[in-house]
Amino acid sequence: MDADGGLLRGTVDVLILKAVTWGPRHGYAIAEWIKAVTDSDLLVEEGPLYTALHRLEKRGWLVGEWGYSENNRRAKYYELSRAGRLQLRAEVSAWERYARAVGKALSAASPQPA
Amino acid sequence: MRRVFRLGFGRGHVQREVDEELSFHLQMRERKLVAEGMDPDAARAEALRQFGDFPAVRDSCVTLDEDRERTAVRANHLDAIWQDLRYALRMLRRNPGFTAVVVLTLALGIGANTAIFTLIDAVILRNIPVAHPEQLVAIGNTARTGSLSQGSPRTDLFSYPLYRDLRERNTVLTGLAASGRTPRLDMRVGGGELYHPRARFVSSNYFEVLGVTAGAGRTFDVNADAAIGGAPVMVISDGYWTRRFDRDPRVLGQTVTINGAGFTIIGVTRPGYQGEIVGQNTDVWVPLSMQHVLMPHQMMLDDRLTSFLLLIGRMKPGVTLDGARTELGTSIRQILEDNATKDFPASVARESEVFISSGARGFSRVRQVYSVPLYTLMAGVALLLVIICSNVANLLLARAIARGREMGIRLAIGAARSRIVRQLLTECALLAFLSASAGLLLAWWGSKLLLRLASDGPTVIPLDLRIDLPVLGFTAAITILAVGFFGLFPALRASRVTLATTLRAQGRSVVNGGGRRQRFGGGKLLIAGQVAVSLVLLVGAALLVRSLRGMQNADAGLDRDHLLMVSVDALDRGYRGERLRALIRELEQRTARIPGVVAMTFSENGIFSGTESFSSFQIPGFTARTTDDTTTAEDNVGPGYVRAIGAHLLEGREFTPQDDQRSPGVALVNAAMAKFYFPGQSAIGKRILISDTSLEIIGVLADVRDHALTAPPERRFYRPFLQFQIGGEPATLNVAIRTAGDPAKAIAAVRDALKATDPQLATDYINPLSSLMMESISQERLVARLATAFGALALLLAAIGLYGVLTYAVNRRTNEIGLRVALGAQRQDVIRMVLGDALKLVLIGMVIGAPLAIAATRMLRSQLHDIRPADPASLLFALLVLTMSAIVAAMLPARRAARLDPLAALRAD
């Protein structure tokens, strides 16, 4: 699978945004969450996740901030900015529309549109 | 999560942060794998494997972060500047009085400087609007645009034959054009109204050499001066086309009458071109070949002794000005040598200096006359700006002290000191920007006003005054300098503010002498500086005024208040020989009948007419060291001239009607000439040899200031106007009429008498001598007037500055003064104390200023006449005026201090 592919990249971005909706998380926690919720199917390698995190930070959707982790180690936490929250909302609704459309198409029973 | 760090700064921190973030991830993953039972070494390898291409990810993260940081820093800067600006605007709006005073005085200073610079730009600095002006070379004295010299060749003005020779001989120019004065033109269009356009005789290649094209029609044919009188055509300027012909295209090809001859208008120059003479626009260009047609009594084109042309050439590519100067100078000297005359021998031709300079800025008499005055005024307004800046600095300083608490608080809540200084500088820059904008408006108006003041008559000197790039650059430069000056003091102070002193300063201080001085040392320094600069300006103004007074009251050696000068066009109208004598007789009879007229006489050059003649001669027994020694001014005068103009005959007799063309040649000399050639003996009976003519000196008259008040009378001799056959014929006729009362009252009657004699002789050139004299020093009067205005302004500003500082000091010392009064000090003691403080400052300023003034006024030397720069009276006057102003300025705060109620004063903060 192409790790930087368009579809996948967009998917990772939206998953990252989703991962931080419950509060600031560091990169490892985000990776763990994505692996957990996707059964490790989407994130084959963890490196590209960081490229995505920094890209999203540059776009202003995430705000990076240094803090201390549960085991008292310095870690970089990512928080959803206002712009990020709006972006997530837009992407979620786009995903839903897309999934509905593709799902409808794939579950079609006859060659003629209904 | 606890937040503990801000984003770091400095190079490399981005890499460090990325590394830290990624290694945290790897360690967490590793730990999890170990917890799941993996061997630590294998766990590390597995964590890296799961991560993927570590170096690539690290690089892209670093790049992304660096980009983000750069953008953030830039936004941060912009944001800070915007914040500073908004804050500054708020502060200025909160103190409208302060803002208005600062902006208005600064605008005045910047405006005055810009106005003078606008004139300097237009008169001195700017190139003429032609193609590649830097390639042009000017040959001749560029100030002699209106000169005509006859009798001997020159090296500052040239004859037509010399021009033709040089044009053929030189190898450094692609083209050489000539331009010379014309007589007055009487132009009629289709029998209509009479116009007197300003015209130049130019060579046919003039427009081609300068690269000036026609906006309509065409310019001259290059062969237009091939045949004398063969090209009755003219080109008019776009400005004249607009002014006189309303841009009517039908004038092209139309024939007009000039001085009785028909000329065809063949073209209009492109818009914007007003001729090659700065400060004197040309309306009409006529080919040189038509000189004889316009001046029928004079054929100048084949005469090597008649010089009236200035030359302008375009250098070939690669030729430098120095190269052109050498080659052209050599060629001109060679041409003069080849055509040497008795009065201008080959040796003189070889030694003479030829005037060759860059032609980029064209010719200009205005430039020569006004260069020094303009630079003088520039120095004056620059000093004025210094004083204004000191006042502004003082105001800002006082405000900075008043805002000490605000600064302290801002420091206390963690504002960076540099940020506070930047905030103050932003305020200064904003003030300066507002002032510079207002100043530019002021300058636009002021430079036009100055030009009007500088112009003698009703017509304004035609100069293209515009706020162009150099002017804007100048304004920006002085504004930045000004900000640097007046912003420095409060900024320095702010940078010295510490929390401790600010908090302490809020406490009341009864015994606080030393502290006070420390806190306002800068302000007092500025006041002393202001006094010093004001002194320089005042001394300069006093000198100029005294010099002007001296000239105005100088004994001119004649009856200046009862003479009416009339310039009569008799010779151009064809009066010569017996006809001219008859005309003079008739004029004598007619003017004698005018009530109040006491006497009438005439001369060739007149008095203060602007026309001068010089003659070269030999004196038997006198050995000349330089050619100047045998050249003096001369005039041809009528019988009874000396008595008629109110001059004094010292020895011998003056001319009578019997001294005419049939009698032996005679001459009168002035005292300066008699003393120069015949020291210690009588000049009567001595002889002057001019070419082949011998003149006997028959009288000596006291020196007369005939043409200039700005210089002491020079050597001069006079010959009888009526001895025509000796030397050339007089070129002009100037009549002088002596009246018993105000000569201006006779003007109308004299004009009528002329008209009755011959309607063609009607003239407007009838002026009382006193007004001609005033006109001759109009430039000095203007400079003295402006210098006085600047001096007064400087004085006023310095006084206001002193008043401000003293008022401030008295306010700060309220409880000290109260304590003194409570301890028994009298009102006059308090007044004496405050006045003493003020005078101490003034004295310091004077001690600094007096030597400065003496040094500075040396630069005025060329502007001063009959007075030395180190004039004690001027210095004394300036010191006195300054001291008086200081006392007046100090009196108000002193009286305020003396009226203080001791109890209230002690309670005051």
JSON list of C-alpha atoms in Angstrom, two decimals, chain B residues 590-684:
[
{"chain": "B", "resi": 590, "resn": "ARG", "atom": "CA", "xyz": [9.47, 118.80, -24.92]},
{"chain": "B", "resi": 591, "resn": "THR", "atom": "CA", "xyz": [10.68, 117.61, -21.51]},
{"chain": "B", "resi": 592, "resn": "ALA", "atom": "CA", "xyz": [11.70, 121.14, -20.52]},
{"chain": "B", "resi": 593, "resn": "ARG", "atom": "CA", "xyz": [8.05, 122.10, -20.81]},
{"chain": "B", "resi": 594, "resn": "ILE", "atom": "CA", "xyz": [6.96, 119.41, -18.30]},
{"chain": "B", "resi": 595, "resn": "PRO", "atom": "CA", "xyz": [6.28, 120.97, -14.89]},
{"chain": "B", "resi": 596, "resn": "GLY", "atom": "CA", "xyz": [8.84, 119.99, -12.28]},
{"chain": "B", "resi": 597, "resn": "VAL", "atom": "CA", "xyz": [11.52, 118.97, -14.75]},
{"chain": "B", "resi": 598, "resn": "VAL", "atom": "CA", "xyz": [14.82, 120.66, -13.90]},
{"chain": "B", "resi": 599, "resn": "ALA", "atom": "CA", "xyz": [17.21, 119.16, -16.43]},
{"chain": "B", "resi": 600, "resn": "MET", "atom": "CA", "xyz": [17.49, 116.50, -19.11]},
{"chain": "B", "resi": 601, "resn": "THR", "atom": "CA", "xyz": [20.54, 114.61, -20.25]},
{"chain": "B", "resi": 602, "resn": "PHE", "atom": "CA", "xyz": [21.29, 111.31, -22.01]},
{"chain": "B", "resi": 603, "resn": "SER", "atom": "CA", "xyz": [23.85, 108.56, -22.22]},
{"chain": "B", "resi": 604, "resn": "GLU", "atom": "CA", "xyz": [24.42, 105.29, -24.02]},
{"chain": "B", "resi": 605, "resn": "ASN", "atom": "CA", "xyz": [24.17, 102.90, -21.09]},
{"chain": "B", "resi": 606, "resn": "GLY", "atom": "CA", "xyz": [22.05, 104.85, -18.63]},
{"chain": "B", "resi": 607, "resn": "ILE", "atom": "CA", "xyz": [22.15, 104.39, -14.88]},
{"chain": "B", "resi": 608, "resn": "PHE", "atom": "CA", "xyz": [21.14, 101.06, -13.29]},
{"chain": "B", "resi": 609, "resn": "SER", "atom": "CA", "xyz": [19.85, 99.99, -16.70]},
{"chain": "B", "resi": 610, "resn": "GLY", "atom": "CA", "xyz": [21.60, 96.62, -16.62]},
{"chain": "B", "resi": 611, "resn": "THR", "atom": "CA", "xyz": [23.67, 97.49, -19.72]},
{"chain": "B", "resi": 612, "resn": "GLU", "atom": "CA", "xyz": [27.37, 98.10, -19.39]},
{"chain": "B", "resi": 613, "resn": "SER", "atom": "CA", "xyz": [30.24, 98.77, -21.82]},
{"chain": "B", "resi": 614, "resn": "PHE", "atom": "CA", "xyz": [33.89, 98.15, -21.30]},
{"chain": "B", "resi": 615, "resn": "SER", "atom": "CA", "xyz": [36.77, 99.46, -23.30]},
{"chain": "B", "resi": 616, "resn": "SER", "atom": "CA", "xyz": [40.40, 98.50, -23.67]},
{"chain": "B", "resi": 617, "resn": "PHE", "atom": "CA", "xyz": [42.94, 101.31, -24.07]},
{"chain": "B", "resi": 618, "resn": "GLN", "atom": "CA", "xyz": [46.52, 102.39, -23.44]},
{"chain": "B", "resi": 619, "resn": "ILE", "atom": "CA", "xyz": [47.68, 105.19, -21.15]},
{"chain": "B", "resi": 620, "resn": "PRO", "atom": "CA", "xyz": [51.04, 106.72, -22.14]},
{"chain": "B", "resi": 621, "resn": "GLY", "atom": "CA", "xyz": [53.52, 106.15, -19.34]},
{"chain": "B", "resi": 622, "resn": "PHE", "atom": "CA", "xyz": [51.43, 103.45, -17.62]},
{"chain": "B", "resi": 623, "resn": "THR", "atom": "CA", "xyz": [52.68, 99.85, -17.71]},
{"chain": "B", "resi": 624, "resn": "ALA", "atom": "CA", "xyz": [49.93, 97.26, -17.47]},
{"chain": "B", "resi": 625, "resn": "ARG", "atom": "CA", "xyz": [50.59, 94.08, -15.50]},
{"chain": "B", "resi": 626, "resn": "THR", "atom": "CA", "xyz": [47.41, 92.27, -16.57]},
{"chain": "B", "resi": 627, "resn": "THR", "atom": "CA", "xyz": [44.86, 92.83, -19.33]},
{"chain": "B", "resi": 628, "resn": "ASP", "atom": "CA", "xyz": [42.42, 93.97, -16.64]},
{"chain": "B", "resi": 629, "resn": "ASP", "atom": "CA", "xyz": [44.65, 96.95, -15.99]},
{"chain": "B", "resi": 630, "resn": "THR", "atom": "CA", "xyz": [43.84, 98.47, -19.36]},
{"chain": "B", "resi": 631, "resn": "THR", "atom": "CA", "xyz": [40.14, 97.67, -19.41]},
{"chain": "B", "resi": 632, "resn": "THR", "atom": "CA", "xyz": [37.58, 99.85, -17.67]},
{"chain": "B", "resi": 633, "resn": "ALA", "atom": "CA", "xyz": [33.92, 100.60, -17.81]},
{"chain": "B", "resi": 634, "resn": "GLU", "atom": "CA", "xyz": [32.91, 103.45, -20.06]},
{"chain": "B", "resi": 635, "resn": "ASP", "atom": "CA", "xyz": [29.84, 105.37, -21.13]},
{"chain": "B", "resi": 636, "resn": "ASN", "atom": "CA", "xyz": [28.99, 107.91, -23.80]},
{"chain": "B", "resi": 637, "resn": "VAL", "atom": "CA", "xyz": [27.18, 110.86, -22.26]},
{"chain": "B", "resi": 638, "resn": "GLY", "atom": "CA", "xyz": [25.53, 114.07, -23.36]},
{"chain": "B", "resi": 639, "resn": "PRO", "atom": "CA", "xyz": [26.61, 117.62, -22.62]},
{"chain": "B", "resi": 640, "resn": "GLY", "atom": "CA", "xyz": [25.99, 118.77, -19.03]},
{"chain": "B", "resi": 641, "resn": "TYR", "atom": "CA", "xyz": [25.62, 115.15, -17.91]},
{"chain": "B", "resi": 642, "resn": "VAL", "atom": "CA", "xyz": [27.53, 115.49, -14.64]},
{"chain": "B", "resi": 643, "resn": "ARG", "atom": "CA", "xyz": [25.54, 118.46, -13.39]},
{"chain": "B", "resi": 644, "resn": "ALA", "atom": "CA", "xyz": [22.25, 117.08, -14.66]},
{"chain": "B", "resi": 645, "resn": "ILE", "atom": "CA", "xyz": [22.44, 113.80, -12.72]},
{"chain": "B", "resi": 646, "resn": "GLY", "atom": "CA", "xyz": [23.63, 115.59, -9.59]},
{"chain": "B", "resi": 647, "resn": "ALA", "atom": "CA", "xyz": [27.18, 114.24, -9.63]},
{"chain": "B", "resi": 648, "resn": "HIS", "atom": "CA", "xyz": [30.16, 116.32, -8.56]},
{"chain": "B", "resi": 649, "resn": "LEU", "atom": "CA", "xyz": [32.93, 117.60, -10.80]},
{"chain": "B", "resi": 650, "resn": "LEU", "atom": "CA", "xyz": [36.20, 117.56, -8.87]},
{"chain": "B", "resi": 651, "resn": "GLU", "atom": "CA", "xyz": [38.49, 119.11, -11.47]},
{"chain": "B", "resi": 652, "resn": "GLY", "atom": "CA", "xyz": [38.37, 120.62, -14.97]},
{"chain": "B", "resi": 653, "resn": "ARG", "atom": "CA", "xyz": [35.17, 120.97, -17.01]},
{"chain": "B", "resi": 654, "resn": "GLU", "atom": "CA", "xyz": [32.48, 118.70, -18.34]},
{"chain": "B", "resi": 655, "resn": "PHE", "atom": "CA", "xyz": [31.22, 118.16, -21.90]},
{"chain": "B", "resi": 656, "resn": "THR", "atom": "CA", "xyz": [29.50, 121.01, -23.74]},
{"chain": "B", "resi": 657, "resn": "PRO", "atom": "CA", "xyz": [27.44, 120.92, -26.94]},
{"chain": "B", "resi": 658, "resn": "GLN", "atom": "CA", "xyz": [30.66, 122.03, -28.65]},
{"chain": "B", "resi": 659, "resn": "ASP", "atom": "CA", "xyz": [32.29, 118.64, -27.94]},
{"chain": "B", "resi": 660, "resn": "ASP", "atom": "CA", "xyz": [30.92, 117.07, -31.13]},
{"chain": "B", "resi": 661, "resn": "GLN", "atom": "CA", "xyz": [32.22, 115.17, -34.12]},
{"chain": "B", "resi": 662, "resn": "ARG", "atom": "CA", "xyz": [34.11, 118.17, -35.42]},
{"chain": "B", "resi": 663, "resn": "SER", "atom": "CA", "xyz": [36.08, 118.89, -32.23]},
{"chain": "B", "resi": 664, "resn": "PRO", "atom": "CA", "xyz": [39.09, 116.96, -30.85]},
{"chain": "B", "resi": 665, "resn": "GLY", "atom": "CA", "xyz": [38.42, 113.79, -28.78]},
{"chain": "B", "resi": 666, "resn": "VAL", "atom": "CA", "xyz": [37.93, 114.42, -25.09]},
{"chain": "B", "resi": 667, "resn": "ALA", "atom": "CA", "xyz": [37.09, 112.30, -22.03]},
{"chain": "B", "resi": 668, "resn": "LEU", "atom": "CA", "xyz": [36.00, 112.59, -18.41]},
{"chain": "B", "resi": 669, "resn": "VAL", "atom": "CA", "xyz": [37.33, 110.14, -15.83]},
{"chain": "B", "resi": 670, "resn": "ASN", "atom": "CA", "xyz": [36.07, 109.30, -12.38]},
{"chain": "B", "resi": 671, "resn": "ALA", "atom": "CA", "xyz": [38.16, 109.69, -9.24]},
{"chain": "B", "resi": 672, "resn": "ALA", "atom": "CA", "xyz": [38.89, 105.95, -9.04]},
{"chain": "B", "resi": 673, "resn": "MET", "atom": "CA", "xyz": [40.33, 105.97, -12.56]},
{"chain": "B", "resi": 674, "resn": "ALA", "atom": "CA", "xyz": [42.33, 109.17, -11.98]},
{"chain": "B", "resi": 675, "resn": "LYS", "atom": "CA", "xyz": [43.80, 107.72, -8.81]},
{"chain": "B", "resi": 676, "resn": "PHE", "atom": "CA", "xyz": [44.62, 104.38, -10.45]},
{"chain": "B", "resi": 677, "resn": "TYR", "atom": "CA", "xyz": [46.50, 105.71, -13.48]},
{"chain": "B", "resi": 678, "resn": "PHE", "atom": "CA", "xyz": [47.77, 109.03, -12.20]},
{"chain": "B", "resi": 679, "resn": "PRO", "atom": "CA", "xyz": [48.38, 108.64, -8.48]},
{"chain": "B", "resi": 680, "resn": "GLY", "atom": "CA", "xyz": [49.49, 111.83, -6.78]},
{"chain": "B", "resi": 681, "resn": "GLN", "atom": "CA", "xyz": [49.01, 114.03, -9.86]},
{"chain": "B", "resi": 682, "resn": "SER", "atom": "CA", "xyz": [46.28, 115.72, -11.79]},
{"chain": "B", "resi": 683, "resn": "ALA", "atom": "CA", "xyz": [44.64, 113.72, -14.58]},
{"chain": "B", "resi": 684, "resn": "ILE", "atom": "CA", "xyz": [43.72, 116.84, -16.51]}
]
